[in-house]
XYZ file of C-alpha atoms in Angstrom:
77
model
C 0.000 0.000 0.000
C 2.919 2.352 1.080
C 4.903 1.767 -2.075
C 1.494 2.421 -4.032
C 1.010 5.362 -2.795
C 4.320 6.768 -3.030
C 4.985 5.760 -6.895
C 1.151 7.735 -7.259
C 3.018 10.730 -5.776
C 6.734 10.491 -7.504
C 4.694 9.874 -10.685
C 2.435 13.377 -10.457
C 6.276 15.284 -9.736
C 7.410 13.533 -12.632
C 9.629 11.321 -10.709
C 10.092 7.422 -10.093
C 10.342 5.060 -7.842
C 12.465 2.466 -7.618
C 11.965 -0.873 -4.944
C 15.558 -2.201 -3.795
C 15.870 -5.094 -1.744
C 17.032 -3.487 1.328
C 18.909 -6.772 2.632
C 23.009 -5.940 4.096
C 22.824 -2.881 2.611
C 24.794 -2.126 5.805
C 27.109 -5.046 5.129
C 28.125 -5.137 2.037
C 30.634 -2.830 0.880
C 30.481 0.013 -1.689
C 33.840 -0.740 -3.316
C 35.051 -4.042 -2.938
C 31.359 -5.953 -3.100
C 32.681 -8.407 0.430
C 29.491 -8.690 2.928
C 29.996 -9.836 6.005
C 28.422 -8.991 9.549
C 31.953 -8.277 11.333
C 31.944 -5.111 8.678
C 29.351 -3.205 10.788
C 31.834 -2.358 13.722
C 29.098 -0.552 15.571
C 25.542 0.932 14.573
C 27.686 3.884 12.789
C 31.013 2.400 11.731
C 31.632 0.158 8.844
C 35.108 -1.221 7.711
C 35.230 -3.557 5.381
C 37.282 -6.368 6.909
C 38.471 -7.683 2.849
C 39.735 -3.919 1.680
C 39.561 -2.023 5.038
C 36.972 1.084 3.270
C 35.481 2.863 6.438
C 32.956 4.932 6.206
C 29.846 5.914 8.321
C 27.724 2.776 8.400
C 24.397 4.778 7.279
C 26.284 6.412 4.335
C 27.514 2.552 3.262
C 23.740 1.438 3.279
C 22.835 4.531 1.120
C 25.675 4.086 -1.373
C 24.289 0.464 -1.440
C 20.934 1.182 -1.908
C 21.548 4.028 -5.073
C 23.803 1.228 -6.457
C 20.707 -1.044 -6.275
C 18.391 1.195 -7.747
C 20.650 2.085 -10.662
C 21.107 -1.704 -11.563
C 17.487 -2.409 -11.477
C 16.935 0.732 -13.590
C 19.616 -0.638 -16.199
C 17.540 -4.128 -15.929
C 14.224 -2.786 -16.589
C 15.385 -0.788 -19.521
């Protein structure tokens, strides 16, 4: 219902949206692709324990998710 609602809204501001699967976004890293649990040192610090990339844990998930989005953008196309 949610996601209806909001694609009704992006669509009248000429805008999409764009469902991601929101699973280890906060795992997985940005660069190197490695998820693992042990790369969430703490609810705001990731480093990734295959490259050692550290970066605030929220920002990692949002990277993530905008990577997700894209691909499934370049899919649909």
């Amino acid at each position: 219902m949610f996601l209806a609602i909001l694609t009704d809204k992006a669509e009248s501001a000429g805008r999409t949206v764009v469902a991601v699967d929101p699973r280890n976004t906060s795992r997985s890293c940005p660069s190197c692709g490695h998820v693992a649990k042990e790369n969430r040192l703490t609810q705001a610090k990731f480093q990734c324990t295959a490259c050692g990339m550290t970066a605030n844990a929220d920002h990692v998930g949002a990277l993530n998710v905008l990577n997700r989005a894209g691909l499934a953008l370049c899919v649909a196309a």
